[in-house]
Coordinates of C-alpha atoms in Angstrom, one line a residue:
Chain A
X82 CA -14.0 10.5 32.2
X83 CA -16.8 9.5 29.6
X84 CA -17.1 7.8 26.5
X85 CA -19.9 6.9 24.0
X86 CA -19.7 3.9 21.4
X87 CA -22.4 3.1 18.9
X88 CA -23.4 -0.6 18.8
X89 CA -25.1 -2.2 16.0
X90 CA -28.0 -1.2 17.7
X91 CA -28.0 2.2 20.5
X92 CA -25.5 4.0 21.7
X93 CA -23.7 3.0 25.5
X94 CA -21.8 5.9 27.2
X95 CA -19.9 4.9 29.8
X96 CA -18.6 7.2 32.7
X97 CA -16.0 6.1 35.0
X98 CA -13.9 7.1 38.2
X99 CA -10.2 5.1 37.8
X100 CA -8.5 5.4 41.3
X101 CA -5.2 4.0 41.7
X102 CA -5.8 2.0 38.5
X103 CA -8.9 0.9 39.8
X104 CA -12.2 1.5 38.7
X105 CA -13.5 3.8 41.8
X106 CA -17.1 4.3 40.6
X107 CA -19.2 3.5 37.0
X108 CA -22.0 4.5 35.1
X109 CA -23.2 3.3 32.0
X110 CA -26.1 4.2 30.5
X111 CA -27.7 5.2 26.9
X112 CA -30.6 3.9 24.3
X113 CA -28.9 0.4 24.3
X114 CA -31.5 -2.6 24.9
X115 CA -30.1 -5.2 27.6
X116 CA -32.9 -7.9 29.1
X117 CA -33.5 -8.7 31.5
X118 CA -32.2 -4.7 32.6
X119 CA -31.3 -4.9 35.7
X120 CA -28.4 -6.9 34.9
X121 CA -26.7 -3.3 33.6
X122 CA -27.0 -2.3 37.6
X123 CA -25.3 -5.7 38.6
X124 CA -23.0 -5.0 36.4
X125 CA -21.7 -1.4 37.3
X126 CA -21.4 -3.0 40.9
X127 CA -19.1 -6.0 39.6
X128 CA -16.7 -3.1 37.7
X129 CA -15.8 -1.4 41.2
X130 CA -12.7 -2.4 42.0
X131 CA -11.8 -4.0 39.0
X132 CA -8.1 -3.2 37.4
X133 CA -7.9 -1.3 34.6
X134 CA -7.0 -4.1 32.0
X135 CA -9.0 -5.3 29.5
X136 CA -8.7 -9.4 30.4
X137 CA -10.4 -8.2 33.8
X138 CA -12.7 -6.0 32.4
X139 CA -13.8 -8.7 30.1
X140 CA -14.1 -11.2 32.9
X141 CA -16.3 -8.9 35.0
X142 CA -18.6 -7.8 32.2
X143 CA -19.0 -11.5 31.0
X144 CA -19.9 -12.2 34.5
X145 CA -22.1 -9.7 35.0
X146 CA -24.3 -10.6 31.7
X147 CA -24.3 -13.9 31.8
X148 CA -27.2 -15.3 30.4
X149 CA -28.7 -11.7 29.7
X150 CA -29.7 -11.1 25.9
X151 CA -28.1 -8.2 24.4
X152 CA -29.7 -6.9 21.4
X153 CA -27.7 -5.3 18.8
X154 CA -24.5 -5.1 21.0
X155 CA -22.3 -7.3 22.1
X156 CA -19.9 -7.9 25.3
X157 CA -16.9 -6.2 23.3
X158 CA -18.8 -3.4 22.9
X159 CA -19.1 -2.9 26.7
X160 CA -15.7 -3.8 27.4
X161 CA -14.6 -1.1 25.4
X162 CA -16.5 2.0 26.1
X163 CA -15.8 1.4 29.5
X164 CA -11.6 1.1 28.7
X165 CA -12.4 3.9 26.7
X166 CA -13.8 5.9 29.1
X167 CA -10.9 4.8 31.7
X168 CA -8.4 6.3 29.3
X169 CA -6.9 2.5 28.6
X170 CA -7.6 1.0 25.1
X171 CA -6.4 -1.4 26.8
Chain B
X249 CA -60.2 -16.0 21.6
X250 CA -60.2 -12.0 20.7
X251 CA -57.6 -9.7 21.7
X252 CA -58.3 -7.4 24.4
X253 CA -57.6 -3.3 23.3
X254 CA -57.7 -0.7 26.2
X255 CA -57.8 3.0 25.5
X256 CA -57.0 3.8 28.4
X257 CA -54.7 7.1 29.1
X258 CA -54.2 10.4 31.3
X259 CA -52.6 12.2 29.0
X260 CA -52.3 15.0 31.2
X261 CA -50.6 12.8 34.1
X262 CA -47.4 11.3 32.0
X263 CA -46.1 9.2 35.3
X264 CA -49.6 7.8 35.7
X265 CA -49.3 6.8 32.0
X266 CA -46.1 5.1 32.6
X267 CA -47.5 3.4 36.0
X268 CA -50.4 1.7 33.9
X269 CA -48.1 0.8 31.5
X270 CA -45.6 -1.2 33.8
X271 CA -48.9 -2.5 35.6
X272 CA -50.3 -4.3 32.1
X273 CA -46.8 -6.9 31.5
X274 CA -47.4 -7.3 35.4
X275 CA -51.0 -8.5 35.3
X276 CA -51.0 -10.1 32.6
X277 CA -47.7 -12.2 33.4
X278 CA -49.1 -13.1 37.1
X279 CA -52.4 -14.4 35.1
X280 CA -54.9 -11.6 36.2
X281 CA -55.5 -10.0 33.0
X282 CA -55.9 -11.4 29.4
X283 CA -53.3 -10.2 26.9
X284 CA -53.8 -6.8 26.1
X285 CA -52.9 -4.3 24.1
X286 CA -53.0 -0.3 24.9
X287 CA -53.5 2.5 22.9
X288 CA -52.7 5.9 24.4
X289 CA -51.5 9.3 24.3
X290 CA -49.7 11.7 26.3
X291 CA -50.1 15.6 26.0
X292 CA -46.9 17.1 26.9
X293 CA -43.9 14.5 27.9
X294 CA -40.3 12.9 27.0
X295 CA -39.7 9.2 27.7
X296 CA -36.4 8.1 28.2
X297 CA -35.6 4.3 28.3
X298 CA -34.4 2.8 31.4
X299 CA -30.7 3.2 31.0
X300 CA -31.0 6.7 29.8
X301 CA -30.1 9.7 32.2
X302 CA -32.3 12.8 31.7
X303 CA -29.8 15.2 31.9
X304 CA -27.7 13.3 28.8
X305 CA -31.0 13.0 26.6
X306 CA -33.2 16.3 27.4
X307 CA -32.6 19.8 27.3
X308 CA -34.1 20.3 30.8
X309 CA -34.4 23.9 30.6
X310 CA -35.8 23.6 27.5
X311 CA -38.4 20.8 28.4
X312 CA -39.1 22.7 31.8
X313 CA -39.6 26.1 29.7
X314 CA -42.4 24.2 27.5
X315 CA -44.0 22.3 30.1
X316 CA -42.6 19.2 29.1
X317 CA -42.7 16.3 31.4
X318 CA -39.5 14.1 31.7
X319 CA -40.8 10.2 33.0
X320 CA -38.7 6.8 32.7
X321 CA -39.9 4.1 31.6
X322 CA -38.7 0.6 32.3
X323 CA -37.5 -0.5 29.0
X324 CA -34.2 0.4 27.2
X325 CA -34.1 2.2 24.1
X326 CA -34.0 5.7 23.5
X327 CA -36.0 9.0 24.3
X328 CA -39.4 9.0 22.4
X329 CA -41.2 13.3 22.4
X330 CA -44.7 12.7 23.0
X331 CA -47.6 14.8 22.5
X332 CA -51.0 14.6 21.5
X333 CA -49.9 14.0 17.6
X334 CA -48.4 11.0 18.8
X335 CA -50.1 7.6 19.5
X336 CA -48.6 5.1 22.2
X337 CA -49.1 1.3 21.7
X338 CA -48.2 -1.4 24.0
X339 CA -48.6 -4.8 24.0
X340 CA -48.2 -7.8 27.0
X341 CA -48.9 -11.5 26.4
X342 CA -47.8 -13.9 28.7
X343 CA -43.9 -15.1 27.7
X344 CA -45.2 -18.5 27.3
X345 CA -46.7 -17.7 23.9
X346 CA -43.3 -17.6 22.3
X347 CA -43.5 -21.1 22.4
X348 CA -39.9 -22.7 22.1
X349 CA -39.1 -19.4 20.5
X350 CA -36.7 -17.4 22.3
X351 CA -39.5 -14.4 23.9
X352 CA -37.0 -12.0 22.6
X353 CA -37.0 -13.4 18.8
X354 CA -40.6 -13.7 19.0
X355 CA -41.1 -9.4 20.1
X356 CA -39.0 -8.9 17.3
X357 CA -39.3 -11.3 14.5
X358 CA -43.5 -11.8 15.1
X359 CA -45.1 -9.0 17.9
X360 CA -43.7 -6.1 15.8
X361 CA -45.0 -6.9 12.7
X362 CA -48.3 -6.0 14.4
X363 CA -47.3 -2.0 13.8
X364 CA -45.7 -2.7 10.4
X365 CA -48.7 -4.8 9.2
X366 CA -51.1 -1.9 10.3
X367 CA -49.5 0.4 8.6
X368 CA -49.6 -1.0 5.4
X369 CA -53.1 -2.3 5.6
X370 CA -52.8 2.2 5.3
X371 CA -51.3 2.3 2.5
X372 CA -48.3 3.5 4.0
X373 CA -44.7 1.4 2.5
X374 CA -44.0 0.2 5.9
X375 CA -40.6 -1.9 6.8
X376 CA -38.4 -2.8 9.8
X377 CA -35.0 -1.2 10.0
X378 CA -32.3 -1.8 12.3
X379 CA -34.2 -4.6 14.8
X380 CA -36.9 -2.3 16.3
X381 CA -37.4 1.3 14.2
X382 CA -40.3 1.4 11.7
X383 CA -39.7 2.7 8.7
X384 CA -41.6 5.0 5.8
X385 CA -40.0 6.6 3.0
X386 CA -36.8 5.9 4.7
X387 CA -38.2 8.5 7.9
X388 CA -38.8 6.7 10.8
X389 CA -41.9 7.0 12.0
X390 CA -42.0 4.8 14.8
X391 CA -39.4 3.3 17.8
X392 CA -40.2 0.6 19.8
X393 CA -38.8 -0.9 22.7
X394 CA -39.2 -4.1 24.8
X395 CA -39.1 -6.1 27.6
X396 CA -39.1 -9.9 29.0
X397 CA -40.2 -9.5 32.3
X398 CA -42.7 -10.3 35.4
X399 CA -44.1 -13.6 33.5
X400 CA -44.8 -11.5 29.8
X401 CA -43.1 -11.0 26.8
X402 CA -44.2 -6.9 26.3
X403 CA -43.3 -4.5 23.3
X404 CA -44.6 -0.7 23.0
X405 CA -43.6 2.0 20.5
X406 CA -44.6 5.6 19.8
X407 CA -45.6 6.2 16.4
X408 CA -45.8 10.0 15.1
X409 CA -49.1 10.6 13.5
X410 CA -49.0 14.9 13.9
X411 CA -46.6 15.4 16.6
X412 CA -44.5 18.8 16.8
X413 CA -41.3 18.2 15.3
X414 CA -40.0 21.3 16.3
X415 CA -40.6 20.7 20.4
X416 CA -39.2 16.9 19.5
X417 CA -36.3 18.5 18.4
X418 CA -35.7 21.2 21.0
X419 CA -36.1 18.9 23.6
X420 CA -34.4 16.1 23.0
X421 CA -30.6 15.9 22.6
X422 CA -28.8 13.8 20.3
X423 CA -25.5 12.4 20.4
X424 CA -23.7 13.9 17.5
X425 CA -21.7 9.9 17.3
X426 CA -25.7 8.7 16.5
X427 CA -26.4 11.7 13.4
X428 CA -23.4 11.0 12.1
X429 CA -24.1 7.2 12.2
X430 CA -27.5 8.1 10.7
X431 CA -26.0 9.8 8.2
X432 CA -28.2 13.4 9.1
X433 CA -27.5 16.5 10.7
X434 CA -30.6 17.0 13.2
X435 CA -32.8 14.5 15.4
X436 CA -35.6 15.8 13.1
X437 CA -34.3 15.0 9.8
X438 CA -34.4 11.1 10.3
X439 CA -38.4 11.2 11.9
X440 CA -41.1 12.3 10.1
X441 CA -45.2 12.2 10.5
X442 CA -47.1 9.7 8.8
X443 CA -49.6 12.7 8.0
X444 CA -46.9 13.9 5.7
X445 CA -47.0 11.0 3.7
X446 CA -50.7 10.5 3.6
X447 CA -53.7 11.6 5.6
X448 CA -54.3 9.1 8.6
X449 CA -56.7 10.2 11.5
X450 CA -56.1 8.5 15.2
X451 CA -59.9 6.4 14.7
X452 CA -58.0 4.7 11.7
X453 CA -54.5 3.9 13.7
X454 CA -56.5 2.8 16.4
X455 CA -58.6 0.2 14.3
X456 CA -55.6 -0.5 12.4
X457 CA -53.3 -1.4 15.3
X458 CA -56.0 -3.6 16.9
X459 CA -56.7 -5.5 13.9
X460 CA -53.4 -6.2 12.8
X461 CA -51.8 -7.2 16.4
X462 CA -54.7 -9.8 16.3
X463 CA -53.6 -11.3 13.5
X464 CA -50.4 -11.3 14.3
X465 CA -51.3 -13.3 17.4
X466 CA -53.5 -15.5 15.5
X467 CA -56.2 -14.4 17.6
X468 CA -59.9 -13.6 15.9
X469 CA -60.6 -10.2 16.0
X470 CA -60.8 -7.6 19.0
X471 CA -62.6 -6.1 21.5
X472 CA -62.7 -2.6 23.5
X473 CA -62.8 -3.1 26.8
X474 CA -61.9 -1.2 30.4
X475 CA -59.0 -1.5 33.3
X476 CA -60.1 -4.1 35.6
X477 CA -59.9 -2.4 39.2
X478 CA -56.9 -5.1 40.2
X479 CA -54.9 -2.7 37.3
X480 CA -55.9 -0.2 38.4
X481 CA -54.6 -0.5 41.7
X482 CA -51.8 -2.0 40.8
X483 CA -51.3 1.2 38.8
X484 CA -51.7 3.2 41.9
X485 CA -48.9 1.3 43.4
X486 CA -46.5 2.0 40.9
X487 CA -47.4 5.9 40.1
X488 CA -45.3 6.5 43.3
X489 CA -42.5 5.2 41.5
X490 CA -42.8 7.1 38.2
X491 CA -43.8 10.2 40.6
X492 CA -40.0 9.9 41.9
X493 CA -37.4 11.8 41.3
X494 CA -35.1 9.2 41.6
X495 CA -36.4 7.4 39.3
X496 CA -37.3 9.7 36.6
X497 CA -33.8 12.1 37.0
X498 CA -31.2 9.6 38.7
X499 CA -31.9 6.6 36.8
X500 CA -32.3 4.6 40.1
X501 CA -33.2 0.7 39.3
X502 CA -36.8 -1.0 40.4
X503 CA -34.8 -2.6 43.3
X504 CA -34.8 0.8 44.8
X505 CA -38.3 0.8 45.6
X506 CA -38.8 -2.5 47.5
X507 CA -42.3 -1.1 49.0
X508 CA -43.7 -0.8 46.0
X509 CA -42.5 -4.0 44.8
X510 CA -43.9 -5.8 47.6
X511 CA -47.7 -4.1 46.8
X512 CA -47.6 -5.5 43.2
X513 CA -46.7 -8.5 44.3
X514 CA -49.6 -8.4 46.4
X515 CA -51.9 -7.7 44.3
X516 CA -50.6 -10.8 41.7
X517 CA -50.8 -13.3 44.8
X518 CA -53.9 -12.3 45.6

């Protein structure tokens, strides 16, 4: 499943496999501005496997971007795009 | 000190565009090149950002149908329509001129008024909307997008002079969540031309751009000058990245092509 949030800045679409309540596999791309970028790669690899709950989602997407600069969006928009896209609100 | 200002571009040759501008942040943040700043066109191309997929931001048949060239770049942001009624500027200076700045703040508090100020000293009412868009008579007329990265702090935008708003718009898809954000019904009622507004030819932009990113930087004046041959080839190294499918189409990250990261690095170290 997919879904699209608009951040203060770009939009981040988020498409995600959930297997046995598990994210399986995760893509998130869109016109957002992350530096340094690859850190959006390191992060899709820190979601697999992660439970679909938002207190892990959160930790694993604050992991991930630690450090990184995120302009115009923030952490909780990540977080919830991809719980969005998982079918959870969370 | 004068700023550098390439016109440099193969317009018909979008991925070598793109190569040449990755390999500007990349010599001048490994100290081989002055700062620099590039003006250049493309005839004929879409440019998604780095975390776009082409298939979510271009009607491929569409694009394919008008011979329309989909590249990547390596900055986020959104999908800029290029053709030849569209000028391309791009800016690297090493990252250590943001001072204690963060290089981030110092793109896009001080290096983008370099487009704003040039468009002024135009006569056009030029301001900064939402962090990086630049704005006339509420159309935006320019995006921008940057990067911190290899040793430079780098920002480039596309700025419609002429362009063909009705290719931008049949090529490009929008999310309908961004229009109704935006307020509009249609990619191309939110971008406009600055020769709508008021004449401008490309000679003027060019001058205009060059002069004001100099003073921007504090720097006294500027000067035309050529690629050095190290740019060149480290150009030549990276066109076999933006000649990939995987990169342009399947989004893969730089990490994916390790040889060609090892021949830039070369080069730098020489």
């Amino acid at each position: 499943m997919s879904c699209e949030l608009k951040a203060r800045k770009g939009l981040i679409r988020a498409s995600v496999v959930v297997k046995e309540g598990r994210i399986a596999d995760i893509s998130i791309t869109g016109d957002f501005m992350v530096m340094p970028e690859d850190v959006v790669f390191r992060l899709e690899g820190e979601l697999r496997e992660v439970p679909v709950q938002r207190e892990a989602v959160k930790q694993a997407v604050a992991r991930a971007l630690e450090g990184a600069s995120l302009v115009g969006c923030t952490i909780d928009d990540f977080v919830d795009v991809i719980l969005c896209a998982t079918g959870e609100q969370g | 000190m004068r700023l550098r200002v390439l016109l440099f571009e193969e317009p018909e040759d979008p991925s070598y565009n793109l190569a040449f501008e990755e390999a500007l942040p990349r010599a001048v943040g490994c100290g081989v090149s002055p700062p620099t700043l590039r003006i250049w066109r493309n005839k004929s191309a879409v440019i998604i950002g780095y975390f776009q997929r082409a298939e979510e931001e271009v009607n491929l048949d569409e694009a394919k149908r008008r011979g329309v060239e989909v590249v990547r770049r390596f900055t986020g942001g959104g999908a800029a329509y290029h053709d030849m009624g569209n000028i391309n500027y791009a800016l690297s200076v090493p990252a250590s001129w943001a001072g204690p700045e963060s290089p981030i703040d110092y793109i896009f508090g001080k290096l983008i008024r370099g487009p704003v100020e040039a468009l002024r000293s135009l006569g056009f009412e030029a301001s900064l909307e939402n962090v990086n868009d630049i704005v006339v008579s509420s159309r935006k007329v320019s995006g921008t997008a940057a990067t911190v990265s290899w040793g430079s702090a780098f920002l480039h935008g596309a700025m419609l002079i002429n362009a063909d708003l009705s290719a931008l718009a049949a090529v490009l898809k929008v999310s309908p969540r961004k229009l109704i954000d935006k307020g509009v019904s249609s990619v191309k009622y939110r971008v406009t031309n600055l020769s709508t507004i008021r004449e401008v030819s490309m000679a003027q932009l060019v001058e205009a751009l060059s002069s004001s990113f100099a003073k921007v930087l504090g720097l006294e004046g500027y000067y035309f000058d050529m690629p050095s041959p190290l740019e060149l080839e480290i150009a030549d190294a990276l066109y076999e990245k933006y000649s990939d499918r995987r990169w342009n189409m399947e989004r893969a990250p730089h990490s994916d092509f390790p040889v060609v990261e090892a021949r830039v690095r070369e080069f730098c170290h020489r």
